[in-house]
mmCIF file of C-alpha atoms in Angstrom:
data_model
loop_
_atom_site.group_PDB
_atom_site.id
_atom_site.type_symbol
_atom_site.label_atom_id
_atom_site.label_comp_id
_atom_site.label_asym_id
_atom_site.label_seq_id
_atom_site.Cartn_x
_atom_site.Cartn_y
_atom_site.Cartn_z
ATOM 1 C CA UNK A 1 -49.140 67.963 -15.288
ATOM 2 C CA UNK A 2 -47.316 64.827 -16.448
ATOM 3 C CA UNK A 3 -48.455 65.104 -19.731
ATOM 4 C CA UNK A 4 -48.303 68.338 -20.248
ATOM 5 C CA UNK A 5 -44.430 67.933 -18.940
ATOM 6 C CA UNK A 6 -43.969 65.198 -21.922
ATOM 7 C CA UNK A 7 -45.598 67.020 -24.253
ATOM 8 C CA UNK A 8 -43.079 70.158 -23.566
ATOM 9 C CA UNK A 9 -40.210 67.369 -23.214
ATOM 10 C CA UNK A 10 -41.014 66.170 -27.190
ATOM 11 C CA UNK A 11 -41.866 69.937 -28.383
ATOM 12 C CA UNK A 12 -38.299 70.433 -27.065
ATOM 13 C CA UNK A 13 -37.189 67.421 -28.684
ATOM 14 C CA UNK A 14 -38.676 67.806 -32.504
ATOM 15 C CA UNK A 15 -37.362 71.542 -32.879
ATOM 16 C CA UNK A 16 -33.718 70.258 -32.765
ATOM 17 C CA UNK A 17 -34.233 67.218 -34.608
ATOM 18 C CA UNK A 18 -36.234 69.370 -37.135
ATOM 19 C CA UNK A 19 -33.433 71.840 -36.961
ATOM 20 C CA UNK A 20 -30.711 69.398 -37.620
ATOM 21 C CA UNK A 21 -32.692 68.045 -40.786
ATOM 22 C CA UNK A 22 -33.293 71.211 -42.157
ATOM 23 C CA UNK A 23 -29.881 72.821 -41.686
ATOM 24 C CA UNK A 24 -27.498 69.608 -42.233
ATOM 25 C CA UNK A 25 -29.943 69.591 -45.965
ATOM 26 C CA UNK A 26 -28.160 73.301 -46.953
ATOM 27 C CA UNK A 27 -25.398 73.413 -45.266
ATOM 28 C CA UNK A 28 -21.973 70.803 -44.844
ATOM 29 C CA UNK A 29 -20.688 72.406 -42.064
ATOM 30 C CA UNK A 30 -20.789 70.453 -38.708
ATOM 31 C CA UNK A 31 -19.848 73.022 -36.012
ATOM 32 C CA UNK A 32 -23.109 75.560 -38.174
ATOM 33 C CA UNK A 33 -25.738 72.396 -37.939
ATOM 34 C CA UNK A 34 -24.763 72.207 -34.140
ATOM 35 C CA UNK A 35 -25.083 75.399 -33.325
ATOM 36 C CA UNK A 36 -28.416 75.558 -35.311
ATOM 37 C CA UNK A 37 -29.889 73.021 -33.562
ATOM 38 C CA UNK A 38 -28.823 75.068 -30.374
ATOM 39 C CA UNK A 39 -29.752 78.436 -31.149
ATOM 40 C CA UNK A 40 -33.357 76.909 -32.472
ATOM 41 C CA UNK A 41 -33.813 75.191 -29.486
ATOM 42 C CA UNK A 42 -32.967 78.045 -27.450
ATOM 43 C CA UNK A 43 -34.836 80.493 -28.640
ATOM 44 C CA UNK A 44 -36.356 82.881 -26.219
ATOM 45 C CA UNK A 45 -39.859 82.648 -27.954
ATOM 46 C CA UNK A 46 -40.276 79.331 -27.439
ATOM 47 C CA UNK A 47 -39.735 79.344 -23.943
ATOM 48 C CA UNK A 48 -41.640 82.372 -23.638
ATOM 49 C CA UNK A 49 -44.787 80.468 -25.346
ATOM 50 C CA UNK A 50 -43.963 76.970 -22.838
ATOM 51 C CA UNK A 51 -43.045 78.868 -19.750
ATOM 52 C CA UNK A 52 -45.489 82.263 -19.642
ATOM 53 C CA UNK A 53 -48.493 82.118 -21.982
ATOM 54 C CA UNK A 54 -48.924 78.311 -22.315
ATOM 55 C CA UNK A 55 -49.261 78.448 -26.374
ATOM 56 C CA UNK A 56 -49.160 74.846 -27.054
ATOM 57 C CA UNK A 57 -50.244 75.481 -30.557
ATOM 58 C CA UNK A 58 -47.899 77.831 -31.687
ATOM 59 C CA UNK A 59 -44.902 75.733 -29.256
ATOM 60 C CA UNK A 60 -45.581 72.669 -31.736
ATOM 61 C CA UNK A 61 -45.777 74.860 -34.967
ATOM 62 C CA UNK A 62 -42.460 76.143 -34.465
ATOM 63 C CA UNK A 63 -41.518 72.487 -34.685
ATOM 64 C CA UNK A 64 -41.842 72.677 -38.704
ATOM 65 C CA UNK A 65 -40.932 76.204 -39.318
ATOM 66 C CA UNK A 66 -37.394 74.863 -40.132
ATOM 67 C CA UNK A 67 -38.368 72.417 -42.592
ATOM 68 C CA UNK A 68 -40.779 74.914 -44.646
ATOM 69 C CA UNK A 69 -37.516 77.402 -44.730
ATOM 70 C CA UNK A 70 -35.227 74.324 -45.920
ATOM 71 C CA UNK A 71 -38.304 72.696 -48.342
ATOM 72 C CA UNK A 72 -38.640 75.978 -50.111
ATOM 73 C CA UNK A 73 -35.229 76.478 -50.911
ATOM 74 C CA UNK A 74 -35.030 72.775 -52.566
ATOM 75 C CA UNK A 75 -38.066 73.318 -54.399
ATOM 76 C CA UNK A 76 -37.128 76.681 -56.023
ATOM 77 C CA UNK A 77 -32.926 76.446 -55.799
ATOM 78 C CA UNK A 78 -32.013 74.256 -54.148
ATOM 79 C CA UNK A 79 -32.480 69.844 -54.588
ATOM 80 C CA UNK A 80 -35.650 69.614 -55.848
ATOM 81 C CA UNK A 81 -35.860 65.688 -55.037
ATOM 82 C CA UNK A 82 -36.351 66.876 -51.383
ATOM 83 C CA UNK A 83 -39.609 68.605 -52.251
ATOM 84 C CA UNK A 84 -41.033 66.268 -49.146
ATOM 85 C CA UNK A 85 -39.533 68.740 -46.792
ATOM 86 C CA UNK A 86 -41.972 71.652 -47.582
ATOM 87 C CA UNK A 87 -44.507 68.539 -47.431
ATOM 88 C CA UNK A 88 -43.663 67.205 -43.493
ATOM 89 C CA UNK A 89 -43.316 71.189 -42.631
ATOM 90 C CA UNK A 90 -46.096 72.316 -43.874
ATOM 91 C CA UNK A 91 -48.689 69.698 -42.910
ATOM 92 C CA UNK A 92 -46.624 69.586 -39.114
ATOM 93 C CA UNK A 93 -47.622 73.479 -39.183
ATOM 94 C CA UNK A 94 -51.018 73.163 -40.574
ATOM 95 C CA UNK A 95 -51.891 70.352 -37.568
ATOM 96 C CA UNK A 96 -50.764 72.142 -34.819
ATOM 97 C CA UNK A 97 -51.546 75.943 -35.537
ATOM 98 C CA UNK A 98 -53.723 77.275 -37.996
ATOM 99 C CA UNK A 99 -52.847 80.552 -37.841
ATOM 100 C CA UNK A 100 -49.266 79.892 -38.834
ATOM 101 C CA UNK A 101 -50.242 77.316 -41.391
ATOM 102 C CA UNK A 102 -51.520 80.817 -42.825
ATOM 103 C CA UNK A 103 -48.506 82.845 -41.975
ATOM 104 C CA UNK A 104 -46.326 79.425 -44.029
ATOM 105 C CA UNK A 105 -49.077 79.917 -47.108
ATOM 106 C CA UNK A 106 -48.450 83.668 -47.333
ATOM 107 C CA UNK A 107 -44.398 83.017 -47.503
ATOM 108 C CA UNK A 108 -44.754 80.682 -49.718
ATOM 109 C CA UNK A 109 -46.749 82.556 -52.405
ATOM 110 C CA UNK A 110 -44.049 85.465 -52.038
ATOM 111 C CA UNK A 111 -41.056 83.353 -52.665
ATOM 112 C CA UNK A 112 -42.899 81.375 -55.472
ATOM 113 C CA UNK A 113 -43.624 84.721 -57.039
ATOM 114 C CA UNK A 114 -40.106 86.257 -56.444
ATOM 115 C CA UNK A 115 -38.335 83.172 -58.269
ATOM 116 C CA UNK A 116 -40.998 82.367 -60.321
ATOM 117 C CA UNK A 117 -39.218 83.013 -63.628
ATOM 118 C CA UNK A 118 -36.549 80.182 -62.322
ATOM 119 C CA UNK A 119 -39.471 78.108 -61.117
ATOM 120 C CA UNK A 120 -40.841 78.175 -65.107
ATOM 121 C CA UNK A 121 -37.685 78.035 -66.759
ATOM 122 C CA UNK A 122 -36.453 75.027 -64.490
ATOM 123 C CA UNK A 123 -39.684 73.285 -64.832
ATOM 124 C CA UNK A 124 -39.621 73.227 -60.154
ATOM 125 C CA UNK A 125 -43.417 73.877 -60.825
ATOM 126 C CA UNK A 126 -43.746 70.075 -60.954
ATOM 127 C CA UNK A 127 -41.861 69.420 -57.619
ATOM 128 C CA UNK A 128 -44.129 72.202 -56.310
ATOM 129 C CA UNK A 129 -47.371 70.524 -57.424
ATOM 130 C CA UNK A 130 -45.937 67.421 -55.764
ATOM 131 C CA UNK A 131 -45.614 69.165 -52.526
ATOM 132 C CA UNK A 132 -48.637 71.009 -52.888
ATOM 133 C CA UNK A 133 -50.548 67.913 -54.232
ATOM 134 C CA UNK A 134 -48.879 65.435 -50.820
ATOM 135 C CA UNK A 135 -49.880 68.024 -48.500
ATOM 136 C CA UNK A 136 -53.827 68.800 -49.403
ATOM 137 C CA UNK A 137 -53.559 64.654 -49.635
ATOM 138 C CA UNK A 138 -52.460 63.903 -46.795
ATOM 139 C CA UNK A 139 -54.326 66.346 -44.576
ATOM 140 C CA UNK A 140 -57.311 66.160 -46.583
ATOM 141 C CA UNK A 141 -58.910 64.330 -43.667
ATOM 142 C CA UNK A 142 -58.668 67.800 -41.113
ATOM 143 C CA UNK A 143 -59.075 70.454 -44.122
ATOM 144 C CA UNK A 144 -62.178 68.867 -45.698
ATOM 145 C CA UNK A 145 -64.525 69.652 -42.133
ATOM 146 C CA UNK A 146 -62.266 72.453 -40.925
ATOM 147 C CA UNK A 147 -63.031 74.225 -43.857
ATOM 148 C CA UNK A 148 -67.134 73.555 -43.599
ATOM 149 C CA UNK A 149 -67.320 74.742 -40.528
ATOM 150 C CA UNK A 150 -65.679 77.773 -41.140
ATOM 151 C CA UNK A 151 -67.730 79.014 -43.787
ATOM 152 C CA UNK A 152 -70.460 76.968 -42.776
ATOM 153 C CA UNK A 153 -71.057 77.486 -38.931
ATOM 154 C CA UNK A 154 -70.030 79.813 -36.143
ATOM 155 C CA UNK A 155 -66.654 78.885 -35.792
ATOM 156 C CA UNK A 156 -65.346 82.206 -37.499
ATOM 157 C CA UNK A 157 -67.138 85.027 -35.523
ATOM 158 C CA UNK A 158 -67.814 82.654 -31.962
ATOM 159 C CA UNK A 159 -64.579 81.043 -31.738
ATOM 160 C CA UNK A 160 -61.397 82.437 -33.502
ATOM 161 C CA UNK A 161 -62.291 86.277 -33.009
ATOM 162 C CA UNK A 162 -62.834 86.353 -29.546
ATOM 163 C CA UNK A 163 -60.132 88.257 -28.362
ATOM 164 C CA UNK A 164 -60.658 90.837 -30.738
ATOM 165 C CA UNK A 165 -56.775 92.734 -31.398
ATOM 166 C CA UNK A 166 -54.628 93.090 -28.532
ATOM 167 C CA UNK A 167 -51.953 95.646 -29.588
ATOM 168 C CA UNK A 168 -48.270 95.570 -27.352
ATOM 169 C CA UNK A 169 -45.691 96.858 -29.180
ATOM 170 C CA UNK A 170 -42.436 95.688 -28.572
ATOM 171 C CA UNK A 171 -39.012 98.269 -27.528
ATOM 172 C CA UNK A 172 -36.503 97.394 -29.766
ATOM 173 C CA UNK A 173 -34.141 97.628 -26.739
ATOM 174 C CA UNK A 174 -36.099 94.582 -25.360
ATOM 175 C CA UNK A 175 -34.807 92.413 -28.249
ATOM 176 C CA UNK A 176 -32.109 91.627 -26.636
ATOM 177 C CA UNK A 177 -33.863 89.875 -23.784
ATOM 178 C CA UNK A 178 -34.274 86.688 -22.546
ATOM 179 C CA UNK A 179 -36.641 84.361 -20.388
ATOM 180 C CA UNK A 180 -37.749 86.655 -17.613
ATOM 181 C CA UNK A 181 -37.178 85.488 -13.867
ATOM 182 C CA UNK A 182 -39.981 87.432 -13.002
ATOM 183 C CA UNK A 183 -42.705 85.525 -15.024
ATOM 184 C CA UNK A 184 -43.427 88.578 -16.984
ATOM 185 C CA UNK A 185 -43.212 88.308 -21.123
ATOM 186 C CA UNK A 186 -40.843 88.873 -22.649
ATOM 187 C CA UNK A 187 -40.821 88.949 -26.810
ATOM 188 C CA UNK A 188 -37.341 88.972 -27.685
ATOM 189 C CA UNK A 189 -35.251 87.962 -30.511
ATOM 190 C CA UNK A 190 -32.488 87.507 -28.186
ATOM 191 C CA UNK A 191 -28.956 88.357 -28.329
ATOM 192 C CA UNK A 192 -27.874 84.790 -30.398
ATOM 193 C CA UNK A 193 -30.384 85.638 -32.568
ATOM 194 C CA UNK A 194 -29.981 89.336 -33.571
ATOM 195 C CA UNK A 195 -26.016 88.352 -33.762
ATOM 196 C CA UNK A 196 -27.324 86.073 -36.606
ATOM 197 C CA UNK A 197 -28.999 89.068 -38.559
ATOM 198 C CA UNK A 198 -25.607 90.710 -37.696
ATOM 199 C CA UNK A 199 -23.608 88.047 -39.522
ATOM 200 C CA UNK A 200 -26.207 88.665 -42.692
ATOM 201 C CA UNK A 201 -25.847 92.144 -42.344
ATOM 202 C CA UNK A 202 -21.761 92.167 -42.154
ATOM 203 C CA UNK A 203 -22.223 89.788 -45.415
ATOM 204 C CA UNK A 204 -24.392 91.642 -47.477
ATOM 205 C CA UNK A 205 -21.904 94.846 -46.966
ATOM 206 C CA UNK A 206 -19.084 92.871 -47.449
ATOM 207 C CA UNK A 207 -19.163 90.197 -50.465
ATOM 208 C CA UNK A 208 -19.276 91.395 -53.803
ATOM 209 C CA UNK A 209 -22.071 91.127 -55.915
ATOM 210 C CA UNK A 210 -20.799 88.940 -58.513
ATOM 211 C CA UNK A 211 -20.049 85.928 -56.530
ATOM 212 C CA UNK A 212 -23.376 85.622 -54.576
ATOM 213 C CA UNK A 213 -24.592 82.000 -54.924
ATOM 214 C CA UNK A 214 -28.173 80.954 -55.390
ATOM 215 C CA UNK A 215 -27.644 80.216 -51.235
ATOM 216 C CA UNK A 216 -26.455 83.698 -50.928
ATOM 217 C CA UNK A 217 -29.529 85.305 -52.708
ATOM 218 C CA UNK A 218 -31.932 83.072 -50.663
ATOM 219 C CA UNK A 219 -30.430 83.951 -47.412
ATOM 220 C CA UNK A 220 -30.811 87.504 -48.416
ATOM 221 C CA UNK A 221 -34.238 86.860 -48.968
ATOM 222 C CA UNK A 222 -34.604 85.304 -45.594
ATOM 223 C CA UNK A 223 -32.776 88.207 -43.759
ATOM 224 C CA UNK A 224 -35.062 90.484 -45.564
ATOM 225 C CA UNK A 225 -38.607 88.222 -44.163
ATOM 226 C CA UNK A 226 -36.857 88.414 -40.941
ATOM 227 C CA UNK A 227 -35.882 91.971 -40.275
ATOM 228 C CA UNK A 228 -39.960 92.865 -41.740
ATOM 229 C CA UNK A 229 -41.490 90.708 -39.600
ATOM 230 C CA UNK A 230 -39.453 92.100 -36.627
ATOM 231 C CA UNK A 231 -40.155 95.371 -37.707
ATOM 232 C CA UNK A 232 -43.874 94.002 -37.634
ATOM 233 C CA UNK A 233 -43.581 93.424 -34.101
ATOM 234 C CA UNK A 234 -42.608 96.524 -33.043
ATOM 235 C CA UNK A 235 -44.758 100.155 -32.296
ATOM 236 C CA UNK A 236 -43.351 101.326 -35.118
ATOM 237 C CA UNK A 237 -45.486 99.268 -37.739
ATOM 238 C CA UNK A 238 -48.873 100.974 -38.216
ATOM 239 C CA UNK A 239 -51.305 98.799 -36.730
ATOM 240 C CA UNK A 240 -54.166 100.860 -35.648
ATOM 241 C CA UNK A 241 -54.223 101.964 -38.963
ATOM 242 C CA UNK A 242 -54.546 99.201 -40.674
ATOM 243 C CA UNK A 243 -57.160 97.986 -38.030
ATOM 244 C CA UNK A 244 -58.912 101.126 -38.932
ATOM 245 C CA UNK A 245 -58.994 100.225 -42.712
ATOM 246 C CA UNK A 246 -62.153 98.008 -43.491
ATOM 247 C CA UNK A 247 -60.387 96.106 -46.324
ATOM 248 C CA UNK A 248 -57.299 95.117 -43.446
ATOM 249 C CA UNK A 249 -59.323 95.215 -40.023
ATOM 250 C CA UNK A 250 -60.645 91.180 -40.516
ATOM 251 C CA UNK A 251 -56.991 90.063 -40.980
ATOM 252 C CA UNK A 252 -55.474 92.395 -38.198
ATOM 253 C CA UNK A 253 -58.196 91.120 -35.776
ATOM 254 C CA UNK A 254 -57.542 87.535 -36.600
ATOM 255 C CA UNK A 255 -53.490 87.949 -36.125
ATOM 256 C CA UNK A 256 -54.455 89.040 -32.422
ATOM 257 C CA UNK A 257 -51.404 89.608 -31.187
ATOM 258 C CA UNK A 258 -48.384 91.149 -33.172
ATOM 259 C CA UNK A 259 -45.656 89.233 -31.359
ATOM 260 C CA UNK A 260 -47.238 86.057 -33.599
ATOM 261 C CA UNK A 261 -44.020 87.298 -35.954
ATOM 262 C CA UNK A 262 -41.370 86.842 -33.643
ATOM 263 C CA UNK A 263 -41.311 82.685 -34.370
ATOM 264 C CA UNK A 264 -40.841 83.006 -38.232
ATOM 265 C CA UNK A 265 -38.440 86.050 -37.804
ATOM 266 C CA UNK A 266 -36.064 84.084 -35.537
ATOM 267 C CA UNK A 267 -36.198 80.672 -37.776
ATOM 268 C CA UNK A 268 -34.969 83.179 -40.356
ATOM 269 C CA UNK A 269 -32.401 84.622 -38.490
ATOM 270 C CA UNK A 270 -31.046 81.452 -37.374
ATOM 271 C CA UNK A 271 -30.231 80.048 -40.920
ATOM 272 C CA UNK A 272 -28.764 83.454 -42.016
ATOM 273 C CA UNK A 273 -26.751 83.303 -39.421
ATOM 274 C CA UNK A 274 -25.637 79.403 -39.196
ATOM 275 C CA UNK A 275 -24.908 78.805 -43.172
ATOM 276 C CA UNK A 276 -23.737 82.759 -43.595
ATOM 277 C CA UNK A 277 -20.908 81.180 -40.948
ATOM 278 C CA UNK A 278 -20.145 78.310 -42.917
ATOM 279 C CA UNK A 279 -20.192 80.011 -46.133
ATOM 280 C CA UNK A 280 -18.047 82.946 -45.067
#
């Protein structure tokens, strides 16, 4: 129980200082890094993962999330010396969860692709091979045997599928909810949260088109990830179809459980709401 208690106590402890790194890279503003590292640290998916289903793995993976978001923006707009972010983030994510080292892969390969004429013309391919290059070095050690046994043993049918796919959709009225008193789970966003998506909402309607920054397009980007992957969550996103569909059912199955989104969606909505304060 003890360490269990100190390993909750550090979780706790490395998603604000990985907050306050990532944010106080992007953004000047003192009062939006605080209330970052608040609003990450609060979120109501964490606690739901510590305090009702005992995830450890995806508790620690939301650790990083914050430095992927921040390392991708250096590499492709942002300062491209601080390519080690995506680096630390990734490899933090790829330790701890493997699932969302996948769910960090896909997002990556999306933005690459959506800025890749910037990426070419700015020659940021080379600070992405850099980060790429660190992180398969550094975690060579755990990819090298994960990887054999995959394709090599049981470990894909046995192990990881299991469970099979365990559909609960989600009311969007529940998004505004918190930490239940009545250990029941709730997935939430939570009201901090969907005020944040609010902010980038109010933004996007409200600045003119002309004097978006590269910051403003990215967090545009990041509202969009966020409000999908929400929408993921929900009833409304056609899951037993796709679990119907041969060429989708092996990925659906492996997901398991469609709340998975609800951790990248909020690390979204948190910067779009923190740095769309600071830059309004």
């Amino acid at each position: 129980a003890l360490s269990y208690k100190v390993l909750v106590f550090l979780a706790n402890l490395g998603s604000a200082v990985c907050a306050y790194m990532a944010v106080k890279s992007m953004c000047r503003s003192r009062r939006s890094i605080i209330l970052a590292v608040v609003l990450y640290t609060l979120m109501p998916y964490r606690f739901t993962n510590i305090f009702s289903r005992g995830d450890l793995g995806e508790t620690l993976a939301l650790i990083f999330w914050p430095l992927v978001i921040a390392g991708l923006y250096h590499v492709i707009l942002g300062e491209r010396k601080r390519w080690y972010y995506l680096v630390i983030g990734f490899g933090g994510v790829l330790q701890s969860h493997i699932l969302s080292a996948a769910f960090v892969a896909v997002i990556c390969a999306v933005t690459a692709l959506l800025w890749c004429v910037r990426i070419v013309k700015e020659k940021r391919y080379i600070e992405i091979g850099k980060a790429i290059g660190m992180t398969l070095l550094l975690n060579m050690w755990y990819l090298v045997p994960f990887v054999c046994y995959y394709f090599g043993e049981n470990l894909s049918t046995e192990v990881l599928r299991w469970s099979g796919y365990f559909e609960q959709s989600i009311n969007p009225s529940n998004f505004t909810q918190s930490i239940s008193l009545y250990h029941k789970q709730y997935f939430s966003l939570g009201l901090a949260l969907l005020g944040c998506a609010g902010i980038g909402v109010i933004r996007l309607l409200c600045e003119r088109q002309e004097k978006r920054s590269d910051m403003d397009s990215y967090l545009l980007y990041l509202l969009v990830t966020g409000c999908l992957l929400t929408y993921m969550t929900t009833g409304y996103f056609p899951n037993r179809t796709l679990l119907a569909n041969g060429l989708f059912e092996d990925i659906v199955t492996m997901i398991q459980f469609p709340w998975r989104f609800l951790g990248p969606a909020s690390s979204c909505f948190m910067f779009v709401g923190v740095i769309g304060l600071s830059e309004s």
